[in-house]
Amino acid sequence: MSGNAVRLQAIKDVEAYTPPVVSFTTDETPGEVFGANVFNKVVMQKRLPKLVYKSVMATIEQGKPLDPMVADAVASAMKDWALEKGATHYAHVFYPLTGLTAEKHDSFLEPVGDGSALAEFAGKTLIQGEPDASSFPNGGLRNTFEARGYTGWDVTSPAYVLENPNGNTLCIPTVFVSMTGEALDHKTPLLRSQQAMGFHAERILKLFGHDDPEHIVSFCGPEQEYFLIDRHFFLARPDLLNAGRTLFGAKPPKGQEFDDHYFGAIPERVLGFMMDTERELFKLGIPAKTRHNEVAPGQFEIAPMFERGNIAADHQQLLMTTFKTIAKKHGMECLFHEKPFDGVNGSGKHVNFSLGNSELGSLLVPGDNPHDNAQFLVFCAAVIRAVHKYAGLLRASVASATNDHRLGANEAPPAIISIFLGDQLADVFEQIAKGAATSSKDKGTMMIGADTLPVLPTDPGRSQPYEPICLHRQPFRVPRARIAANSQRPDGHHQHDHGRGLGLHGHRT
């Protein structure tokens, strides 16, 4: 069949599309299903002994060392909960250097002497698994005969049940290390950097009178861009199938020139996919918040609410897997390549990063008078210092063959690292450089010219959102991250760099 005939047949198939059966009722509210498949704090409080629950919460909330004695009690409660949810297997989920999710499934059932089987899940099984590591990237860390790898339970990221028509699976987020303890994944460096950043941040806070500050953690909110195309068109393109992007072909007569797709009305078919996807995300405890059309035809974005950096990174991987699965259900293919089509915008993953705790809030919020907020200025200067000193590391964290095909290719942002503070903060730091900061630019109001409209304030700190590094009245933002990559990489490097920046400030304060 010729290429033209294949395309004509694909068009006929698209026209014959019928939507899938509605998978939820209109009277169902998001709150009813949110976190329904997550072994979260509410579930643990109900099922764990009081002392065990307090011990686990101390590790999650305060960063205390994990007490191995709680493992059996947690494993038993987790197993009973998962079996009630229809799970037949459990899996240690980890994130090797492939940038993808990996998992090893084991059955709960253990044979007994009389020919029957019992559901078993011991604490030692929860804490440690042993997948073969011989074929994963390792950077030359070890020889083939030392290829054994271990997964270790990450108690700070909740376990969840992943549903499948053929049976559900209990998924346990884990780190992945070599037999000698070297990190073979993205989660281990993220947790290490989280700990280092928290240590230095809490040390600095004590200099500002916070004698016993709550544990400082990072927060992350990755915005996910993606393309949707009908699977009939996708399957007719060998380049999309094998490379994730088109390699040849004529450009369409109309692309994104009129900007008419950007924030336009979401097509009914796509909206059905989004609603179906969000329901599955809610069940997994992923706080999907914003959805809209992006710039290029067929391009869209989802933005979740910010979460702790470690959980946000795990949720990002789970989100991409869910999108791929639900898209097929709706007869579409979800593309996460950074530049799948020539002539129109590619896709990115804007990583919004901050740090703080429930007591102090975000440490990167300047307040109304940033010139008089010494605590903020120290943490802000740490970010600036870190970006200046470790720009190469930050650049490497978002580098890949696919993303570098997008960066600087007539798109923002360019393939460099810079920082933009916004007018208000730039003015404050210029005053400091001249001797002392005595004032901050005030908020203004927009003069729209119609008295019936509300008064809209202008933000003196708002920066250009497509600078490679932004710091304004929103969290630290890196809009250049690889769309298909695990956001653990840039988030971990931000924490590492910020911790090093805080370390330098600590010695000089």
Short mmCIF file of C-alpha atoms in Angstrom, two decimals:
data_model
loop_
_atom_site.label_atom_id
_atom_site.label_comp_id
_atom_site.label_asym_id
_atom_site.label_seq_id
_atom_site.Cartn_x
_atom_site.Cartn_y
_atom_site.Cartn_z
CA MET A 1 0.00 0.00 0.00
CA SER A 2 1.41 3.40 -0.96
CA GLY A 3 2.03 6.12 1.60
CA ASN A 4 -0.90 8.15 0.32
CA ALA A 5 -3.24 5.17 0.53
CA VAL A 6 -2.10 4.51 4.10
CA ARG A 7 -2.88 8.10 5.02
CA LEU A 8 -6.30 8.00 3.37
CA GLN A 9 -7.13 4.80 5.22
CA ALA A 10 -5.97 6.39 8.49
CA ILE A 11 -8.27 9.36 7.88
CA LYS A 12 -11.24 7.01 7.32
CA ASP A 13 -10.41 5.19 10.54
CA VAL A 14 -10.21 8.47 12.44
CA GLU A 15 -13.60 9.53 11.11
CA ALA A 16 -15.06 6.22 12.30
CA TYR A 17 -13.78 6.73 15.85
CA THR A 18 -16.19 6.03 18.69
CA PRO A 19 -15.35 7.15 22.24
CA PRO A 20 -14.85 4.56 24.99
CA VAL A 21 -17.52 3.80 27.53
CA VAL A 22 -17.66 6.40 30.32
CA SER A 23 -15.65 5.02 33.25
CA PHE A 24 -17.10 7.24 35.98
CA THR A 25 -20.43 8.66 37.04
CA THR A 26 -21.27 12.34 36.96
CA ASP A 27 -22.16 12.41 40.67
CA GLU A 28 -18.68 11.22 41.65
CA THR A 29 -16.52 13.99 43.13
CA PRO A 30 -12.71 14.12 42.92
CA GLY A 31 -12.54 14.09 46.72
CA GLU A 32 -14.17 10.67 46.84
CA VAL A 33 -11.45 8.98 44.83
CA PHE A 34 -8.38 11.08 45.68
CA GLY A 35 -5.73 8.83 47.21
CA ALA A 36 -8.08 5.83 47.17
CA ASN A 37 -5.26 3.55 45.98
CA VAL A 38 -2.48 5.01 48.14
CA PHE A 39 -1.09 3.60 51.40
CA ASN A 40 -1.01 7.12 52.82
CA LYS A 41 -0.88 8.59 56.30
CA VAL A 42 -4.62 8.18 56.86
CA VAL A 43 -4.45 4.48 56.01
CA MET A 44 -1.33 3.94 58.10
CA GLN A 45 -2.86 5.65 61.12
CA LYS A 46 -5.84 3.31 60.95
CA ARG A 47 -3.87 0.10 60.39
CA LEU A 48 -0.54 0.47 62.18
CA PRO A 49 0.10 0.13 65.93
CA LYS A 50 0.40 3.56 67.53
CA LEU A 51 4.13 3.35 68.30
CA VAL A 52 4.91 2.01 64.82
CA TYR A 53 2.91 4.82 63.22
CA LYS A 54 4.76 7.45 65.27
CA SER A 55 8.11 5.94 64.30
CA VAL A 56 7.25 5.91 60.59
CA MET A 57 5.94 9.49 60.76
CA ALA A 58 9.15 10.63 62.46
CA THR A 59 11.09 9.33 59.46
CA ILE A 60 8.73 10.84 56.89
CA GLU A 61 8.11 14.21 58.54
CA GLN A 62 11.33 14.87 60.45
CA GLY A 63 13.91 12.93 58.44
CA LYS A 64 14.75 10.65 61.38
CA PRO A 65 16.58 7.36 60.64
CA LEU A 66 14.22 4.53 59.74
CA ASP A 67 13.80 2.02 62.58
CA PRO A 68 14.11 -1.46 60.96
CA MET A 69 12.03 -2.95 63.77
CA VAL A 70 8.84 -1.40 62.29
CA ALA A 71 9.21 -3.23 58.98
CA ASP A 72 7.24 -6.36 59.89
CA ALA A 73 4.26 -4.41 61.22
CA VAL A 74 4.20 -2.10 58.19
CA ALA A 75 4.57 -5.02 55.76
CA SER A 76 1.70 -6.91 57.36
CA ALA A 77 -0.62 -3.89 57.28
CA MET A 78 0.42 -3.04 53.73
CA LYS A 79 -0.21 -6.61 52.56
CA ASP A 80 -3.69 -6.78 54.12
CA TRP A 81 -4.60 -3.40 52.62
CA ALA A 82 -3.32 -4.38 49.16
CA LEU A 83 -5.15 -7.72 49.19
CA GLU A 84 -8.38 -5.90 50.03
CA LYS A 85 -7.70 -3.73 46.97
CA GLY A 86 -7.45 -6.84 44.76
CA ALA A 87 -3.65 -7.00 44.52
CA THR A 88 -2.12 -10.36 43.73
CA HIS A 89 1.51 -9.24 43.40
CA TYR A 90 3.87 -6.66 44.83
CA ALA A 91 6.64 -4.81 43.01
CA HIS A 92 9.64 -2.75 44.04
CA VAL A 93 9.51 0.22 41.65
CA PHE A 94 12.82 1.96 40.93
CA TYR A 95 14.30 4.46 38.49
CA PRO A 96 17.54 3.24 36.88
CA LEU A 97 19.81 5.41 34.76
CA THR A 98 17.77 4.56 31.67
CA GLY A 99 15.48 7.43 32.72
CA LEU A 100 12.53 5.04 32.71
CA THR A 101 10.62 3.21 35.42
CA ALA A 102 11.66 -0.35 36.27
CA GLU A 103 9.85 -2.91 38.38
CA LYS A 104 10.08 -6.54 39.46
CA HIS A 105 6.81 -8.32 40.32
CA ASP A 106 6.52 -11.09 42.92
CA SER A 107 3.41 -12.95 44.02
CA PHE A 108 2.11 -12.66 47.57
CA LEU A 109 1.39 -16.41 47.52
CA GLU A 110 3.84 -18.81 49.17
CA PRO A 111 3.31 -22.62 48.91
CA VAL A 112 2.88 -24.60 52.11
CA GLY A 113 3.40 -28.30 52.82
CA ASP A 114 -0.20 -29.45 52.30
CA GLY A 115 -0.25 -28.25 48.69
CA SER A 116 -2.06 -24.99 49.44
CA ALA A 117 -0.66 -21.44 49.50
CA LEU A 118 -0.72 -18.51 51.91
CA ALA A 119 -0.33 -14.79 51.27
CA GLU A 120 2.98 -13.71 52.77
CA PHE A 121 4.85 -10.40 52.84
CA ALA A 122 7.61 -10.08 55.44
CA GLY A 123 9.36 -6.97 56.66
CA LYS A 124 12.68 -8.04 55.11
CA THR A 125 10.90 -8.33 51.73
CA LEU A 126 9.49 -4.82 52.12
CA ILE A 127 12.86 -3.33 53.01
CA GLN A 128 15.05 -4.96 50.36
CA GLY A 129 14.68 -6.56 46.95
CA GLU A 130 17.23 -8.02 44.57
CA PRO A 131 16.65 -7.41 40.86
CA ASP A 132 19.46 -8.29 38.49
CA ALA A 133 21.47 -5.16 37.69
CA SER A 134 23.75 -6.55 35.01
CA SER A 135 22.07 -4.87 32.05
CA PHE A 136 21.38 -1.44 33.55
CA PRO A 137 23.68 1.54 32.89
CA ASN A 138 26.29 1.85 35.62
CA GLY A 139 28.93 4.27 34.33
CA GLY A 140 31.67 1.64 34.60
CA LEU A 141 31.25 1.35 38.37
CA ARG A 142 31.64 -2.40 38.49
CA ASN A 143 32.60 -5.55 36.64
CA THR A 144 30.09 -8.01 35.26
CA PHE A 145 30.64 -10.47 38.12
CA GLU A 146 29.70 -7.65 40.55
CA ALA A 147 26.47 -6.92 38.74
CA ARG A 148 24.09 -7.63 41.62
CA GLY A 149 21.80 -4.73 42.48
CA TYR A 150 19.52 -4.07 45.43
CA THR A 151 16.31 -2.11 45.84
CA GLY A 152 15.64 -0.44 49.18
CA TRP A 153 12.29 0.76 50.53
CA ASP A 154 11.80 4.54 50.38
CA VAL A 155 9.40 5.12 53.25
CA THR A 156 9.05 8.83 52.38
CA SER A 157 7.21 8.01 49.14
CA PRO A 158 3.93 6.15 49.78
CA ALA A 159 3.16 2.75 48.30
CA TYR A 160 0.16 2.46 45.99
CA VAL A 161 -1.96 -0.09 44.16
CA LEU A 162 -1.77 0.04 40.38
CA GLU A 163 -4.96 -1.23 38.77
CA ASN A 164 -5.03 -3.47 35.73
CA PRO A 165 -7.96 -5.37 34.16
CA ASN A 166 -6.01 -8.60 34.70
CA GLY A 167 -5.10 -8.00 38.35
CA ASN A 168 -3.80 -5.25 40.62
CA THR A 169 -0.25 -4.79 41.90
CA LEU A 170 1.09 -3.25 45.10
CA CYS A 171 3.87 -0.85 44.02
CA ILE A 172 6.56 0.16 46.52
CA PRO A 173 8.88 3.08 45.59
CA THR A 174 12.52 2.14 46.18
CA VAL A 175 16.09 3.23 45.61
CA PHE A 176 18.38 1.12 43.42
CA VAL A 177 22.02 0.62 44.44
CA SER A 178 24.89 -1.68 43.57
CA MET A 179 26.16 -4.46 45.83
CA THR A 180 28.76 -2.01 47.18
CA GLY A 181 26.34 0.87 47.74
CA GLU A 182 26.86 3.04 44.66
CA ALA A 183 23.75 4.76 43.33
CA LEU A 184 22.44 3.17 40.13
CA ASP A 185 19.33 5.33 39.95
CA HIS A 186 18.02 8.90 40.13
CA LYS A 187 16.20 8.58 43.47
CA THR A 188 19.27 7.90 45.64
CA PRO A 189 21.10 11.12 44.65
CA LEU A 190 17.84 13.02 45.09
CA LEU A 191 17.42 11.77 48.66
CA ARG A 192 21.08 12.43 49.44
CA SER A 193 20.84 15.99 48.14
CA GLN A 194 17.57 16.48 50.03
CA GLN A 195 19.28 15.53 53.27
CA ALA A 196 22.31 17.77 52.64
CA MET A 197 20.15 20.73 51.64
CA GLY A 198 17.93 20.30 54.70
CA PHE A 199 20.93 20.13 57.05
CA HIS A 200 22.43 23.38 55.76
CA ALA A 201 19.08 25.18 55.54
CA GLU A 202 18.25 24.32 59.16
CA ARG A 203 21.73 25.44 60.24
CA ILE A 204 21.23 28.82 58.56
CA LEU A 205 17.76 29.22 60.08
CA LYS A 206 19.25 28.88 63.56
CA LEU A 207 21.31 32.01 62.84
CA PHE A 208 18.03 33.85 62.35
CA GLY A 209 16.62 32.82 65.71
CA HIS A 210 14.87 29.57 64.77
CA ASP A 211 16.40 27.44 67.53
CA ASP A 212 14.66 24.19 66.64
CA PRO A 213 13.21 24.55 63.12
CA GLU A 214 11.03 21.88 61.59
CA HIS A 215 12.68 19.65 59.03
CA ILE A 216 13.32 21.57 55.79
CA VAL A 217 12.32 19.77 52.60
CA SER A 218 12.23 20.64 48.93
CA PHE A 219 9.03 21.11 46.96
CA CYS A 220 8.59 20.48 43.27
CA GLY A 221 5.83 21.09 40.76
CA PRO A 222 6.72 19.77 37.28
CA GLU A 223 4.50 21.02 34.44
CA GLN A 224 4.12 18.34 31.76
CA GLU A 225 3.69 19.20 28.07
CA TYR A 226 2.76 16.50 25.58
CA PHE A 227 1.31 15.80 22.13
CA LEU A 228 -1.72 13.66 21.30
CA ILE A 229 -2.28 12.16 17.86
CA ASP A 230 -4.67 9.52 16.62
CA ARG A 231 -3.09 6.05 16.73
CA HIS A 232 -4.00 5.39 13.11
CA PHE A 233 -1.72 8.25 12.08
CA PHE A 234 0.90 7.16 14.61
CA LEU A 235 1.02 3.57 13.38
CA ALA A 236 1.30 4.78 9.79
CA ARG A 237 4.58 6.58 10.60
CA PRO A 238 7.61 4.26 11.11
CA ASP A 239 9.68 7.25 12.24
CA LEU A 240 7.27 8.09 15.06
CA LEU A 241 7.14 4.42 16.04
CA ASN A 242 10.91 3.98 16.19
CA ALA A 243 12.32 7.44 16.94
CA GLY A 244 9.46 9.16 18.74
CA ARG A 245 9.62 12.02 16.23
CA THR A 246 9.09 12.62 12.53
CA LEU A 247 12.24 12.42 10.40
CA PHE A 248 10.85 13.33 6.98
CA GLY A 249 7.76 14.70 5.27
CA ALA A 250 6.31 18.03 4.15
CA LYS A 251 5.21 20.63 6.64
CA PRO A 252 1.45 21.23 6.87
CA PRO A 253 0.07 24.38 5.22
CA LYS A 254 -0.86 25.73 8.66
CA GLY A 255 1.06 25.29 11.88
CA GLN A 256 1.05 27.54 14.94
CA GLU A 257 1.40 30.82 13.07
CA PHE A 258 -1.93 32.25 14.27
CA ASP A 259 -1.47 31.10 17.91
CA ASP A 260 -5.08 29.96 17.70
CA HIS A 261 -4.46 26.67 19.49
CA TYR A 262 -2.82 28.24 22.55
CA PHE A 263 -5.31 28.14 25.44
CA GLY A 264 -8.08 27.50 22.93
CA ALA A 265 -11.19 25.44 23.58
CA ILE A 266 -10.13 21.87 24.39
CA PRO A 267 -11.48 19.40 21.79
CA GLU A 268 -14.19 17.10 23.13
CA ARG A 269 -12.19 13.94 22.47
CA VAL A 270 -9.13 15.32 24.20
CA LEU A 271 -11.20 16.59 27.12
CA GLY A 272 -12.60 13.09 27.57
CA PHE A 273 -9.04 11.75 27.69
CA MET A 274 -8.04 14.42 30.21
CA MET A 275 -10.97 13.71 32.52
CA ASP A 276 -10.35 9.97 32.36
CA THR A 277 -6.66 10.50 33.04
CA GLU A 278 -7.21 12.88 35.94
CA ARG A 279 -9.54 10.40 37.63
CA GLU A 280 -6.80 7.76 37.53
CA LEU A 281 -4.25 10.31 38.78
CA PHE A 282 -6.52 11.30 41.66
CA LYS A 283 -6.86 7.67 42.71
CA LEU A 284 -3.05 7.51 42.88
CA GLY A 285 -2.88 10.68 44.98
CA ILE A 286 -1.42 12.82 42.18
CA PRO A 287 -2.78 16.39 42.57
CA ALA A 288 -3.49 17.27 38.93
CA LYS A 289 -4.58 20.91 38.88
CA THR A 290 -4.39 22.70 35.52
CA ARG A 291 -5.05 21.53 31.95
CA HIS A 292 -5.00 23.54 28.73
CA ASN A 293 -4.08 23.65 25.06
CA GLU A 294 -0.44 24.48 24.37
CA VAL A 295 1.05 26.43 21.46
CA ALA A 296 1.44 23.75 18.77
CA PRO A 297 -1.54 21.98 17.19
CA GLY A 298 -2.18 18.76 19.07
CA GLN A 299 -0.07 19.91 22.04
CA PHE A 300 -1.39 20.13 25.61
CA GLU A 301 -0.20 20.61 29.18
CA ILE A 302 -1.03 19.35 32.65
CA ALA A 303 0.27 21.04 35.79
CA PRO A 304 -0.01 19.34 39.19
CA MET A 305 0.09 21.13 42.53
CA PHE A 306 3.52 21.19 44.13
CA GLU A 307 4.50 18.36 46.47
CA ARG A 308 7.61 17.27 48.32
CA GLY A 309 10.35 16.91 45.74
CA ASN A 310 10.81 13.17 46.14
CA ILE A 311 7.09 12.40 45.88
CA ALA A 312 6.64 14.84 42.98
CA ALA A 313 9.40 13.07 41.03
CA ASP A 314 7.83 9.65 41.63
CA HIS A 315 4.41 11.00 40.68
CA GLN A 316 5.83 12.46 37.49
CA GLN A 317 6.97 9.05 36.30
CA LEU A 318 3.61 7.57 37.25
CA LEU A 319 1.80 10.40 35.46
CA MET A 320 3.61 9.74 32.18
CA THR A 321 2.85 6.01 32.42
CA THR A 322 -0.82 6.76 33.08
CA PHE A 323 -1.01 9.17 30.14
CA LYS A 324 0.40 6.58 27.78
CA THR A 325 -2.08 3.94 28.96
CA ILE A 326 -5.20 6.12 28.92
CA ALA A 327 -4.32 7.65 25.53
CA LYS A 328 -4.48 4.20 23.92
CA LYS A 329 -7.87 3.64 25.51
CA HIS A 330 -9.07 6.76 23.68
CA GLY A 331 -7.51 5.70 20.39
CA MET A 332 -4.60 8.14 20.65
CA GLU A 333 -0.87 8.08 21.21
CA CYS A 334 0.73 10.35 23.80
CA LEU A 335 4.12 11.68 22.65
CA PHE A 336 6.69 12.80 25.22
CA HIS A 337 9.55 13.44 22.79
CA GLU A 338 10.93 16.97 23.25
CA LYS A 339 10.71 17.78 19.51
CA PRO A 340 8.40 15.34 17.72
CA PHE A 341 7.49 17.67 14.82
CA ASP A 342 9.55 20.12 12.80
CA GLY A 343 8.26 23.65 12.40
CA VAL A 344 6.21 23.82 15.61
CA ASN A 345 7.09 24.11 19.26
CA GLY A 346 8.52 21.15 21.11
CA SER A 347 7.60 20.10 24.63
CA GLY A 348 9.29 20.79 27.95
CA LYS A 349 8.78 20.06 31.61
CA HIS A 350 8.96 23.26 33.64
CA VAL A 351 10.28 22.36 37.08
CA ASN A 352 9.09 24.73 39.83
CA PHE A 353 11.34 24.22 42.86
CA SER A 354 11.27 25.64 46.36
CA LEU A 355 12.18 24.67 49.92
CA GLY A 356 10.65 25.21 53.33
CA ASN A 357 8.42 23.60 55.93
CA SER A 358 4.88 23.88 57.29
CA GLU A 359 5.98 26.31 60.01
CA LEU A 360 7.85 28.87 57.88
CA GLY A 361 6.34 28.21 54.47
CA SER A 362 8.57 28.68 51.44
CA LEU A 363 11.98 30.15 52.18
CA LEU A 364 12.07 31.67 48.70
CA VAL A 365 9.11 34.01 49.18
CA PRO A 366 10.45 37.61 49.43
CA GLY A 367 7.43 39.15 51.17
CA ASP A 368 6.22 42.69 50.55
CA ASN A 369 9.55 44.25 51.56
CA PRO A 370 12.35 41.96 50.40
CA HIS A 371 15.01 44.58 51.15
CA ASP A 372 14.16 44.17 54.84
CA ASN A 373 13.91 40.35 54.74
CA ALA A 374 17.45 39.24 55.54
CA GLN A 375 16.49 35.58 55.82
CA PHE A 376 15.05 35.54 52.31
CA LEU A 377 18.03 37.45 50.92
CA VAL A 378 20.46 34.85 52.30
CA PHE A 379 18.56 31.95 50.72
CA CYS A 380 18.11 33.90 47.49
CA ALA A 381 21.84 34.67 47.38
CA ALA A 382 22.52 30.96 47.92
CA VAL A 383 20.47 30.18 44.80
CA ILE A 384 22.34 32.81 42.79
CA ARG A 385 25.71 31.58 44.03
CA ALA A 386 24.79 27.96 43.33
CA VAL A 387 23.61 28.69 39.80
CA HIS A 388 26.78 30.67 39.10
CA LYS A 389 29.13 28.05 40.56
CA TYR A 390 27.36 24.93 39.27
CA ALA A 391 25.82 26.07 36.00
CA GLY A 392 27.49 23.19 34.19
CA LEU A 393 25.88 20.63 36.49
CA LEU A 394 22.46 22.23 36.07
CA ARG A 395 22.90 22.23 32.31
CA ALA A 396 23.93 18.57 32.36
CA SER A 397 20.85 17.66 34.40
CA VAL A 398 18.58 18.61 31.48
CA ALA A 399 20.87 17.51 28.66
CA SER A 400 19.99 14.71 26.26
CA ALA A 401 20.11 14.16 22.54
CA THR A 402 16.36 14.74 22.31
CA ASN A 403 16.20 17.82 24.53
CA ASP A 404 19.22 19.45 22.92
CA HIS A 405 17.41 19.03 19.63
CA ARG A 406 14.80 21.41 21.08
CA LEU A 407 16.80 23.89 23.18
CA GLY A 408 17.81 26.95 21.22
CA ALA A 409 16.13 25.68 18.03
CA ASN A 410 14.09 28.84 17.51
CA GLU A 411 12.40 28.18 20.84
CA ALA A 412 12.75 29.54 24.33
CA PRO A 413 14.71 28.81 26.38
CA PRO A 414 18.17 28.90 24.77
CA ALA A 415 20.74 26.24 25.55
CA ILE A 416 22.51 28.33 28.21
CA ILE A 417 22.17 28.83 31.96
CA SER A 418 21.34 32.32 33.24
CA ILE A 419 19.26 33.82 36.02
CA PHE A 420 16.67 36.59 36.01
CA LEU A 421 15.36 38.03 39.27
CA GLY A 422 12.66 40.39 38.11
CA ASP A 423 12.68 44.16 38.55
CA GLN A 424 12.06 44.24 42.29
CA LEU A 425 14.74 41.76 43.39
CA ALA A 426 17.26 43.01 40.84
CA ASP A 427 16.84 46.51 42.31
CA VAL A 428 17.29 45.22 45.88
CA PHE A 429 20.53 43.41 45.04
CA GLU A 430 21.85 46.42 43.16
CA GLN A 431 21.25 48.49 46.32
CA ILE A 432 23.12 45.88 48.38
CA ALA A 433 26.04 46.01 45.95
CA LYS A 434 26.21 49.78 46.44
CA GLY A 435 26.21 49.55 50.22
CA ALA A 436 22.77 48.83 51.69
CA ALA A 437 19.23 48.09 50.59
CA THR A 438 16.75 50.64 51.95
CA SER A 439 13.63 50.18 49.80
CA SER A 440 11.69 47.81 47.56
CA LYS A 441 9.62 48.64 44.53
CA ASP A 442 5.93 48.61 45.38
CA LYS A 443 3.10 46.86 43.65
CA GLY A 444 1.17 48.94 41.18
CA THR A 445 -2.20 48.62 39.52
CA MET A 446 -3.18 48.14 35.90
CA MET A 447 -5.11 50.92 34.22
CA ILE A 448 -7.34 48.92 31.88
CA GLY A 449 -9.76 51.76 31.11
CA ALA A 450 -13.06 50.10 32.00
CA ASP A 451 -14.51 51.02 35.41
CA THR A 452 -16.60 47.85 35.60
CA LEU A 453 -13.49 45.66 35.69
CA PRO A 454 -11.77 44.84 39.00
CA VAL A 455 -8.51 46.52 39.94
CA LEU A 456 -5.67 44.22 38.92
CA PRO A 457 -2.36 44.54 40.78
CA THR A 458 0.97 44.42 38.97
CA ASP A 459 3.71 42.25 40.44
CA PRO A 460 7.04 44.10 40.68
CA GLY A 461 8.88 40.83 41.12
CA ARG A 462 7.46 38.93 38.15
CA SER A 463 10.18 37.77 35.79
CA GLN A 464 10.13 36.42 32.29
CA PRO A 465 8.93 32.80 32.74
CA TYR A 466 11.09 31.49 29.92
CA GLU A 467 14.43 32.47 31.38
CA PRO A 468 16.43 29.26 31.91
CA ILE A 469 16.59 30.08 35.64
CA CYS A 470 13.92 32.29 37.20
CA LEU A 471 13.54 33.53 40.73
CA HIS A 472 10.68 35.87 41.45
CA ARG A 473 7.60 35.79 43.65
CA GLN A 474 7.05 32.22 42.54
CA PRO A 475 9.30 29.24 43.32
CA PHE A 476 12.70 28.80 41.70
CA ARG A 477 11.86 27.71 38.17
CA VAL A 478 13.74 25.79 35.51
CA PRO A 479 11.61 25.71 32.31
CA ARG A 480 14.12 23.69 30.30
CA ALA A 481 13.94 20.22 31.82
CA ARG A 482 13.70 17.19 29.57
CA ILE A 483 10.04 16.35 29.04
CA ALA A 484 10.46 12.57 29.00
CA ALA A 485 13.08 12.52 31.75
CA ASN A 486 12.65 11.79 35.41
CA SER A 487 12.36 15.14 37.21
CA GLN A 488 14.53 13.63 39.96
CA ARG A 489 17.58 14.69 37.95
CA PRO A 490 17.12 18.48 37.81
CA ASP A 491 15.41 18.55 41.22
CA GLY A 492 18.26 16.64 42.84
CA HIS A 493 20.89 18.84 41.25
CA HIS A 494 19.02 21.99 42.36
CA GLN A 495 19.04 20.69 45.92
CA HIS A 496 22.72 19.74 45.73
CA ASP A 497 23.67 23.13 44.35
CA HIS A 498 21.50 25.02 46.81
CA GLY A 499 22.94 23.02 49.70
CA ARG A 500 26.45 23.86 48.55
CA GLY A 501 25.43 27.51 48.20
CA LEU A 502 24.03 27.49 51.73
CA GLY A 503 27.20 25.86 52.97
CA LEU A 504 29.27 28.70 51.56
CA HIS A 505 26.93 31.26 53.10
CA GLY A 506 27.01 29.49 56.44
CA HIS A 507 30.76 29.84 56.73
CA ARG A 508 30.60 33.52 55.82
CA THR A 509 27.59 34.59 57.92
#
